[in-house]
């Protein structure tokens, strides 16, 4: 069983096991090869850092869902529209997890539905570009993105590696 | 459970030597209230300001709005888990200072907001342009972690609200409202002919600045549960939701939930109001599936034939709204959904992030993407520099003349999903 983190928010990485080895996400089909290779190597937690806007993160998540991975949480978490929050982080679990095994095999309809709806929103309301985001806003958005991921990170076991976990201390 | 709400109508606020009520005016001892709030060492500063309907005043960013309430008789105290002990509330007598609100403001992070204009075109979109407002401008101490700063500001609002009500206990109420929610075996048999209507009350629960508390417990950590509507009136549910001003349910709205009021008003006339279940809007898909099934099960357990489902927020909670609707309808429970829309500036885009064919009866609080120009005001309470970064604002939204071009999303309660608005519409 593996959990992949797709994110363009470097602040999230310390919360995720394996963060010392985040791979820069390659585009398109190469990304799937990257993820598959790491999964086959037995990595339980696979962080992928996107040097791109939020649209790229969501599009890549959709591609992984097409490969039968499942969303762990709603992609549109947080009460911010895409033009108000430059960061997006998505957690997905591999098709061979215990929960996923119990479900109907194949592409998960709920995950696909939610990610397609998210892409529609991003299509109509383009993401705030990172290079146009003021530093103070970037810092605040980065912190909040981390905070809103804590529950799904906790539920997938990703936080267990942090003793005396303090999100604010982790983020500095 | 039976609760009497004894209401004192506040028509004016002033600062003075003693906090007391008389002749429609609430006098507030500033220094006493400030000292109370500054007992929390995490606060570096507290300033108090007043704003009345019609003033050329803008208040921003607003974190929470709270109606002053305290217990007169009955178990526990209002704001259980924060001011009062965690004893169950919702019975006896409670004092409410109607016509006024405590508004908290101050900087937490760059991107949280809420604008209240006390006059001008923006005033029509917020109910808090009609209340006499005591504004607490809060400054957390440097070095206080963000979680603690949020908690500090949240609790300061409850403390201020409780203090104001508690100082007015000896003042006679202008009127009292009685809310009686009897146990099922005490229900009037004549109600059996009326349709049984319940209420699924969705509460924001995503994380920091997006949270709600029930008896002091973080709603993210709860399963759906039944609650007496009178407990809601006694402030058992409080807000820690600072984001998306237009559709966050601040504490004032929980205290004065218009859906609960409407169900009580019609109880025994054309419906039998059978109960309320609160549920969360957690981001994980497992929680969504678990909690929607559980909330609908609670409706079935109380024999609801129909239920109102109100949402808080947008995007992520749209999925919870749909799951609650689909599962209720498939259980034979007719639904009415209360939500708002993000349909683009022209209103032509898809309104919600999710939908279902079962959702055929929907009430909308309005389109949060509609833009409005707010004229300059003579006085700003808070930090106008936040306009550029507030959710609903965008870079360049503050003009040189001091006016603001913002989406309705930035105005406090502009598209509230409990129907707590002053504007309405119907299809002809």
XYZ file of C-alpha atoms in Angstrom:
600
model
C 0.000 0.000 0.000
C 1.335 3.441 -0.893
C 0.228 7.001 -0.350
C 1.287 9.659 -2.816
C 1.443 13.358 -2.009
C 1.245 15.694 -4.964
C 1.924 19.255 -3.923
C 3.328 22.583 -5.051
C 3.683 23.669 -1.410
C 7.135 22.943 -0.027
C 5.811 23.682 3.495
C 3.813 20.443 3.404
C 6.803 18.209 2.792
C 8.127 18.037 6.395
C 4.750 16.587 7.392
C 5.163 13.643 5.036
C 7.482 10.662 5.507
C 10.174 10.474 2.863
C 10.192 14.220 2.603
C 13.958 14.270 2.545
C 13.698 12.695 -0.872
C 10.909 14.508 -2.687
C 11.088 13.962 -6.358
C 10.481 16.899 -8.662
C 7.405 15.832 -10.542
C 7.981 15.116 -14.199
C 5.283 15.957 -16.701
C 2.650 13.648 -18.149
C 3.289 9.936 -18.517
C 6.727 10.281 -16.955
C 5.031 11.172 -13.691
C 3.132 7.898 -13.650
C 6.350 6.047 -14.337
C 8.001 7.876 -11.451
C 5.210 6.990 -9.055
C 4.999 3.375 -10.217
C 8.729 2.919 -9.890
C 8.767 4.209 -6.338
C 5.779 2.123 -5.405
C 7.375 -1.014 -6.822
C 10.495 -0.172 -4.838
C 8.343 -0.560 -1.743
C 8.042 3.085 -0.776
C 4.990 3.544 1.389
C 4.957 7.325 1.178
C 5.759 8.979 -2.153
C 6.107 12.789 -2.079
C 6.141 14.572 -5.434
C 6.889 18.292 -5.485
C 5.539 20.322 -8.388
C 7.361 23.483 -9.396
C 4.175 24.672 -11.007
C 0.788 26.208 -10.297
C -2.064 24.402 -8.621
C -3.643 23.395 -11.937
C -0.706 21.110 -12.625
C -1.140 19.377 -9.268
C -4.809 18.682 -9.859
C -4.248 17.538 -13.441
C -1.576 15.121 -12.284
C -3.881 13.812 -9.581
C -6.476 13.131 -12.228
C -3.926 11.182 -14.244
C -3.153 9.030 -11.209
C -6.858 8.468 -10.613
C -7.098 7.215 -14.191
C -4.438 4.690 -13.135
C -6.868 3.519 -10.381
C -5.401 5.444 -7.463
C -7.991 6.969 -5.116
C -8.359 10.342 -3.473
C -8.040 10.394 0.295
C -9.719 13.779 0.636
C -11.704 16.347 -1.293
C -9.430 18.212 -3.723
C -11.220 21.535 -3.063
C -10.475 21.669 0.663
C -10.365 25.132 2.237
C -12.781 27.974 1.679
C -10.590 29.673 -0.895
C -11.211 29.952 -4.586
C -8.324 29.027 -6.917
C -7.486 32.693 -7.462
C -7.083 33.156 -3.704
C -4.813 30.229 -2.861
C -1.729 29.431 -4.967
C -1.083 26.079 -3.274
C -2.802 22.753 -3.717
C -1.861 19.402 -2.193
C -3.503 16.101 -3.008
C -3.142 12.786 -1.186
C -3.912 9.584 -3.084
C -3.748 5.936 -2.088
C -2.615 3.145 -4.380
C -5.053 0.575 -5.776
C -3.684 -2.192 -3.586
C -4.618 -0.657 -0.213
C -6.901 -2.480 2.178
C -9.734 -0.018 1.734
C -9.342 0.155 -2.016
C -9.210 -3.650 -2.245
C -12.636 -3.834 -0.645
C -14.077 -1.559 -3.299
C -14.930 -2.401 -6.887
C -11.682 -2.667 -8.869
C -10.974 -0.184 -11.605
C -11.130 3.592 -11.709
C -12.837 4.945 -8.579
C -15.931 6.820 -9.747
C -16.080 9.124 -6.714
C -12.435 10.161 -7.010
C -12.859 10.770 -10.722
C -16.020 12.788 -10.215
C -14.471 15.014 -7.545
C -11.252 15.657 -9.451
C -13.104 16.424 -12.692
C -15.357 18.891 -10.830
C -12.248 20.485 -9.323
C -10.692 20.830 -12.762
C -13.857 22.537 -14.011
C -13.566 25.065 -11.207
C -9.901 25.688 -11.946
C -10.739 26.013 -15.615
C -13.245 28.775 -14.915
C -11.268 30.417 -12.126
C -7.547 30.067 -12.864
C -5.177 29.474 -9.991
C -3.269 32.355 -8.429
C 0.184 32.054 -10.003
C 2.965 31.529 -7.509
C 5.196 34.125 -9.134
C 2.479 36.755 -8.732
C 1.743 35.964 -5.096
C 3.210 38.440 -2.571
C 5.529 36.871 -0.037
C 3.316 37.558 2.980
C 0.334 35.984 1.259
C 2.438 33.052 0.088
C 3.545 32.363 3.631
C 0.001 32.550 5.010
C -1.440 30.384 2.253
C 1.343 27.867 2.704
C 0.621 27.592 6.420
C -3.091 27.190 5.908
C -2.583 24.569 3.205
C -0.576 22.538 5.708
C -3.178 22.963 8.425
C -6.038 21.799 6.253
C -4.117 18.676 5.268
C -3.491 17.564 8.845
C -6.611 15.427 9.177
C -6.076 13.403 5.970
C -2.364 13.100 6.773
C -3.207 11.801 10.215
C -5.778 9.330 8.913
C -3.396 7.805 6.370
C -0.706 7.396 9.017
C 1.639 9.945 7.528
C 2.081 11.900 10.750
C 3.209 8.977 12.868
C 6.831 9.591 11.984
C 6.791 12.919 13.772
C 7.247 12.624 17.522
C 5.665 15.437 19.536
C 4.197 16.748 16.332
C 3.737 20.509 16.278
C 2.757 21.845 12.866
C 3.879 25.363 13.641
C 7.259 24.227 14.905
C 7.681 22.049 11.840
C 6.982 24.975 9.595
C 9.238 27.370 11.466
C -36.419 20.693 26.896
C -37.914 24.110 27.538
C -36.032 27.376 27.245
C -37.212 30.920 27.791
C -35.200 33.538 25.927
C -35.555 36.804 27.784
C -34.623 39.585 25.394
C -33.456 43.093 26.118
C -33.516 45.309 23.027
C -30.383 47.409 22.646
C -30.843 50.519 20.505
C -27.618 52.317 21.300
C -24.183 51.660 22.702
C -22.023 54.063 24.645
C -18.944 53.951 26.808
C -19.306 54.994 30.432
C -18.335 54.404 34.014
C -20.446 51.291 34.632
C -21.583 48.502 32.333
C -25.377 48.583 32.571
C -28.538 48.845 30.536
C -31.196 51.548 30.689
C -33.651 53.251 28.329
C -32.535 51.242 25.324
C -28.870 52.078 25.829
C -26.120 49.693 26.846
C -23.301 51.526 28.592
C -19.971 49.714 28.573
C -17.090 50.256 30.972
C -14.240 50.014 28.475
C -11.464 49.577 31.002
C -13.256 46.804 32.849
C -13.952 44.886 29.653
C -10.428 45.388 28.334
C -8.986 44.182 31.627
C -11.154 41.080 31.454
C -9.973 40.240 27.952
C -6.328 41.015 28.735
C -6.369 38.405 31.482
C -5.351 36.162 28.600
C -1.622 36.773 28.433
C -1.578 35.776 24.790
C -3.174 39.119 23.916
C -0.887 42.121 23.605
C -3.613 44.653 23.093
C -7.352 45.197 23.000
C -9.102 48.256 21.647
C -12.861 48.722 21.736
C -14.861 50.692 19.194
C -18.529 51.320 18.602
C -20.411 51.271 15.300
C -24.092 52.008 14.824
C -26.412 51.552 11.841
C -25.994 54.446 9.428
C -22.453 55.330 10.515
C -19.987 55.901 7.674
C -17.869 53.155 9.144
C -16.248 50.059 7.684
C -15.188 47.165 9.908
C -12.687 44.629 8.547
C -11.513 41.899 8.788
C -14.270 40.520 11.020
C -13.526 37.180 12.620
C -16.669 36.439 14.542
C -19.965 38.032 15.526
C -21.565 37.049 18.819
C -24.827 38.027 20.508
C -24.422 38.661 24.241
C -26.188 35.879 26.181
C -25.991 34.485 29.697
C -28.043 32.100 31.804
C -30.595 33.478 34.228
C -31.818 30.082 35.412
C -31.097 26.494 34.534
C -28.114 24.198 34.360
C -24.763 25.311 33.040
C -23.833 28.586 31.423
C -23.881 29.900 27.872
C -20.878 29.095 25.673
C -20.414 25.734 27.426
C -16.882 24.497 27.269
C -15.530 28.038 26.959
C -17.251 30.312 29.467
C -19.501 27.828 31.196
C -18.719 24.305 32.351
C -19.465 21.480 29.947
C -22.861 20.843 31.543
C -25.716 20.454 29.046
C -27.607 23.668 28.403
C -30.861 24.505 26.649
C -33.262 24.642 29.600
C -34.384 27.296 32.041
C -34.015 30.980 31.243
C -31.422 32.799 29.180
C -30.883 36.518 28.770
C -30.080 37.866 25.296
C -29.104 41.416 24.350
C -30.980 41.704 21.082
C -30.156 44.368 18.505
C -26.438 44.315 19.162
C -23.401 42.176 18.382
C -19.836 41.826 19.567
C -17.584 41.786 16.479
C -14.015 40.612 16.800
C -11.335 41.825 14.433
C -7.570 41.771 14.211
C -4.913 40.189 12.092
C -4.324 36.412 12.228
C -3.068 35.459 8.811
C -3.157 37.502 5.668
C -6.067 35.725 4.096
C -9.051 35.815 6.395
C -11.702 38.403 6.243
C -15.185 39.807 6.533
C -16.296 43.327 5.713
C -19.154 45.074 7.458
C -20.197 48.471 6.083
C -22.574 50.256 8.422
C -23.983 52.341 5.558
C -23.880 52.582 1.773
C -24.509 49.871 -0.833
C -22.574 47.227 1.096
C -24.785 47.597 4.144
C -27.672 45.900 2.370
C -25.674 42.689 2.103
C -24.790 42.203 5.758
C -27.232 41.856 8.645
C -24.602 43.419 10.922
C -25.194 46.834 9.385
C -28.476 46.703 11.328
C -27.008 45.832 14.726
C -25.300 48.124 17.206
C -21.796 46.744 17.239
C -19.149 46.660 19.915
C -15.961 45.936 17.987
C -13.020 44.359 19.796
C -9.776 44.967 17.895
C -7.486 42.204 19.135
C -3.721 42.013 18.829
C -2.123 38.670 19.733
C 1.282 38.881 21.360
C 4.298 38.412 19.114
C 5.542 34.862 19.103
C 2.169 33.334 19.955
C 1.584 30.381 17.641
C -1.185 30.752 15.104
C -3.391 28.112 16.751
C -3.183 29.908 20.040
C -3.762 33.298 18.471
C -6.931 32.016 16.837
C -8.127 30.448 20.098
C -7.355 33.624 21.999
C -9.341 35.815 19.631
C -12.209 33.342 19.496
C -12.555 33.085 23.266
C -12.169 36.847 23.700
C -15.349 37.304 21.702
C -17.276 34.868 23.915
C -15.921 36.482 27.070
C -16.950 39.949 25.909
C -20.419 38.755 24.907
C -20.999 36.899 28.157
C -19.691 39.804 30.264
C -22.080 42.271 28.621
C -25.115 40.052 29.153
C -24.112 39.147 32.706
C -23.894 42.829 33.684
C -27.509 43.300 32.574
C -29.134 40.465 34.531
C -31.071 42.847 36.757
C -32.537 44.825 33.837
C -36.135 43.831 32.971
C -36.530 42.035 29.647
C -38.532 43.708 26.898
C -40.074 40.380 25.954
C -39.576 36.634 26.355
C -39.777 33.873 23.776
C -40.579 30.350 24.914
C -39.192 27.332 23.066
C -40.442 23.943 24.157
C -38.980 20.814 22.595
C -40.547 17.905 24.478
C -39.376 14.309 24.529
C -41.140 12.050 21.986
C -43.400 10.442 24.624
C -44.578 13.873 25.733
C -45.406 15.083 22.242
C -48.973 16.259 21.617
C -50.850 13.396 19.881
C -52.533 15.891 17.559
C -49.177 16.371 15.831
C -49.329 12.845 14.445
C -51.326 14.087 11.436
C -48.604 16.522 10.406
C -45.511 15.699 8.313
C -42.478 14.933 10.457
C -39.668 17.328 9.525
C -36.092 17.184 10.758
C -33.012 19.307 10.162
C -29.488 18.206 9.219
C -27.259 21.069 10.329
C -23.885 20.931 8.580
C -20.990 22.556 10.424
C -17.692 23.726 8.939
C -14.876 21.435 10.105
C -11.787 21.458 7.921
C -8.978 22.768 10.101
C -7.487 25.999 11.396
C -9.693 29.024 10.661
C -12.275 26.583 9.257
C -13.578 24.979 12.466
C -16.675 24.788 14.674
C -16.990 23.710 18.307
C -19.808 21.785 19.968
C -19.729 21.979 23.775
C -16.068 22.891 23.412
C -15.292 19.831 21.271
C -13.775 20.240 17.815
C -16.509 19.075 15.434
C -13.896 17.387 13.209
C -13.558 14.835 15.983
C -17.260 14.069 16.390
C -19.778 11.810 14.765
C -23.140 13.349 13.812
C -25.336 13.721 16.838
C -28.828 14.783 17.814
C -29.068 18.112 19.603
C -31.995 20.011 21.037
C -32.614 23.280 19.196
C -32.679 24.972 22.596
C -29.078 23.910 23.190
C -28.158 25.774 19.994
C -29.884 28.872 21.391
C -27.744 28.532 24.529
C -24.553 28.806 22.439
C -23.596 25.108 22.478
C -22.302 25.599 18.927
C -19.711 28.328 18.389
C -17.698 29.331 15.383
C -13.972 29.164 14.731
C -14.597 29.719 11.044
C -12.834 32.827 9.844
C -12.810 32.159 6.139
C -15.201 33.037 3.385
C -17.126 35.825 5.012
C -20.199 35.495 2.833
C -21.190 32.006 3.908
C -19.488 31.257 7.195
C -21.890 30.779 10.091
C -20.532 33.026 12.788
C -21.541 32.401 16.373
C -24.362 34.969 16.180
C -26.002 32.954 13.433
C -25.776 29.695 15.326
C -27.382 31.444 18.307
C -30.146 32.838 16.086
C -30.415 30.050 13.515
C -33.292 31.150 11.271
C -34.016 27.612 10.060
C -34.569 26.464 13.637
C -36.712 29.546 14.313
C -38.811 28.904 11.215
C -39.307 25.226 12.089
C -40.412 26.184 15.602
C -42.792 28.808 14.200
C -44.486 26.274 11.948
C -44.418 23.440 14.474
C -47.935 22.250 15.169
C -49.336 24.287 12.285
C -48.269 22.597 9.053
C -45.395 20.444 10.251
C -44.138 18.450 13.205
C -40.554 19.570 13.973
C -38.997 16.323 15.175
C -35.338 17.048 15.657
C -31.946 18.397 14.698
C -28.790 16.461 13.837
C -25.482 18.307 13.581
C -22.854 16.864 11.275
C -19.387 17.754 10.072
C -17.795 18.717 6.760
C -14.476 16.911 7.181
C -12.248 16.856 4.115
C -11.452 13.123 4.091
C -13.649 10.972 1.867
C -13.957 8.282 4.540
C -15.390 10.811 7.002
C -17.814 12.086 4.376
C -19.185 8.620 3.711
C -19.360 7.723 7.406
C -20.977 10.948 8.538
C -23.534 11.244 5.767
C -24.739 7.691 6.427
C -24.831 8.410 10.152
C -26.711 11.707 9.844
C -29.369 10.157 7.643
C -29.648 7.237 10.064
C -30.375 9.738 12.843
C -33.142 11.265 10.732
C -34.601 7.790 10.242
C -34.354 7.082 13.973
C -36.472 10.145 14.791
C -38.958 9.236 12.083
C -38.337 12.215 9.803
C -40.337 12.146 6.585
C -38.558 15.236 5.300
C -35.549 17.262 6.303
C -33.922 20.589 5.676
C -30.179 20.348 5.064
C -28.076 23.502 5.453
C -24.473 23.767 4.289
C -21.629 25.949 5.531
C -18.957 26.980 3.060
C -18.327 25.847 -0.519
C -16.250 23.424 -2.561
C -15.405 20.621 -0.146
C -18.746 20.790 1.745
C -20.703 20.649 -1.526
C -19.778 16.952 -1.562
C -21.187 16.487 1.944
C -24.372 18.310 0.949
C -24.813 15.980 -2.022
C -24.104 12.835 0.014
C -26.560 13.887 2.731
C -29.183 14.651 0.087
C -28.728 11.450 -1.924
C -28.732 9.174 1.100
C -31.760 10.889 2.662
C -33.761 10.761 -0.562
C -32.903 7.102 -1.092
C -34.084 6.442 2.474
C -37.437 7.970 1.538
C -36.799 11.278 3.318
C -37.635 14.288 1.161
C -34.988 17.016 1.296
C -34.696 20.763 0.940
C -31.134 22.023 0.585
C -29.945 25.490 1.647
C -26.716 26.625 0.036
C -25.143 29.510 -1.850
C -23.504 29.800 -5.235
C -20.173 30.569 -6.853
C -21.560 31.004 -10.337
C -19.039 33.469 -11.725
C -19.394 37.214 -12.014
C -22.084 36.792 -14.666
C -23.946 34.080 -12.777
C -23.659 31.725 -15.732
C -21.186 29.165 -14.399
C -21.919 25.983 -12.475
C -22.941 27.102 -9.012
C -21.684 24.249 -6.877
C -18.664 21.963 -6.974
C -20.992 18.958 -6.876
C -24.605 18.122 -7.594
C -27.059 15.237 -7.834
C -30.378 14.631 -9.609
C -32.046 14.023 -6.234
C -31.451 17.652 -5.249
C -34.630 19.086 -6.737
C -35.543 21.504 -3.939
C -32.773 24.012 -3.306
C -32.769 27.428 -1.671
C -29.836 29.670 -2.525
C -28.407 32.479 -0.420
C -27.131 34.207 -3.549
C -24.133 34.355 -5.885
C -20.936 35.096 -3.991
C -19.033 35.999 -7.182
C -21.141 39.061 -7.883
C -18.944 42.156 -7.556
C -19.747 45.385 -5.810
C -17.951 48.705 -5.363
C -17.967 49.869 -1.783
C -17.487 53.633 -1.425
C -14.877 55.142 0.878
C -15.902 55.413 4.492
C -15.051 58.095 7.020
C -13.845 55.568 9.584
C -12.167 52.192 9.281
C -12.108 49.849 12.246
C -9.518 47.134 11.691
C -7.141 46.991 8.751
C -8.187 48.167 5.287
C -4.911 46.874 3.877
C -6.444 43.422 4.130
C -8.833 44.155 1.247
C -6.298 43.112 -1.345
C -5.804 39.705 0.182
C -9.166 38.834 1.628
C -11.028 35.943 0.131
C -13.269 37.694 -2.349
C -10.890 40.599 -2.733
C -8.139 40.454 -5.299
C -5.021 42.418 -6.023
C -5.938 45.975 -6.933
C -9.296 45.807 -5.252
C -8.521 48.869 -3.148
C -8.766 51.988 -5.269
C -6.887 55.222 -4.748
C -9.985 57.024 -3.548
C -10.430 54.475 -0.764
C -13.268 52.596 -2.393
C -13.154 48.799 -2.632
C -14.158 46.583 -5.529
C -14.852 43.176 -4.060
C -16.923 40.100 -4.613
C -19.879 39.544 -2.295
C -17.760 36.721 -0.904
C -15.911 39.331 1.147
C -18.992 40.782 2.862
C -19.986 39.209 6.165
C -23.002 36.933 5.711
C -23.816 38.241 2.211
C -24.860 34.772 0.986
C -25.365 33.035 4.301
C -26.521 29.448 3.997
C -28.852 29.532 7.006
C -30.855 32.237 5.260
C -29.618 34.880 7.706
C -29.856 37.748 5.245
C -31.834 40.907 4.858
C -32.259 40.454 1.090
C -34.427 37.803 -0.504
C -35.972 36.832 -3.832
C -38.469 34.444 -5.226
C -39.179 33.119 -8.701
C -42.220 34.524 -10.456
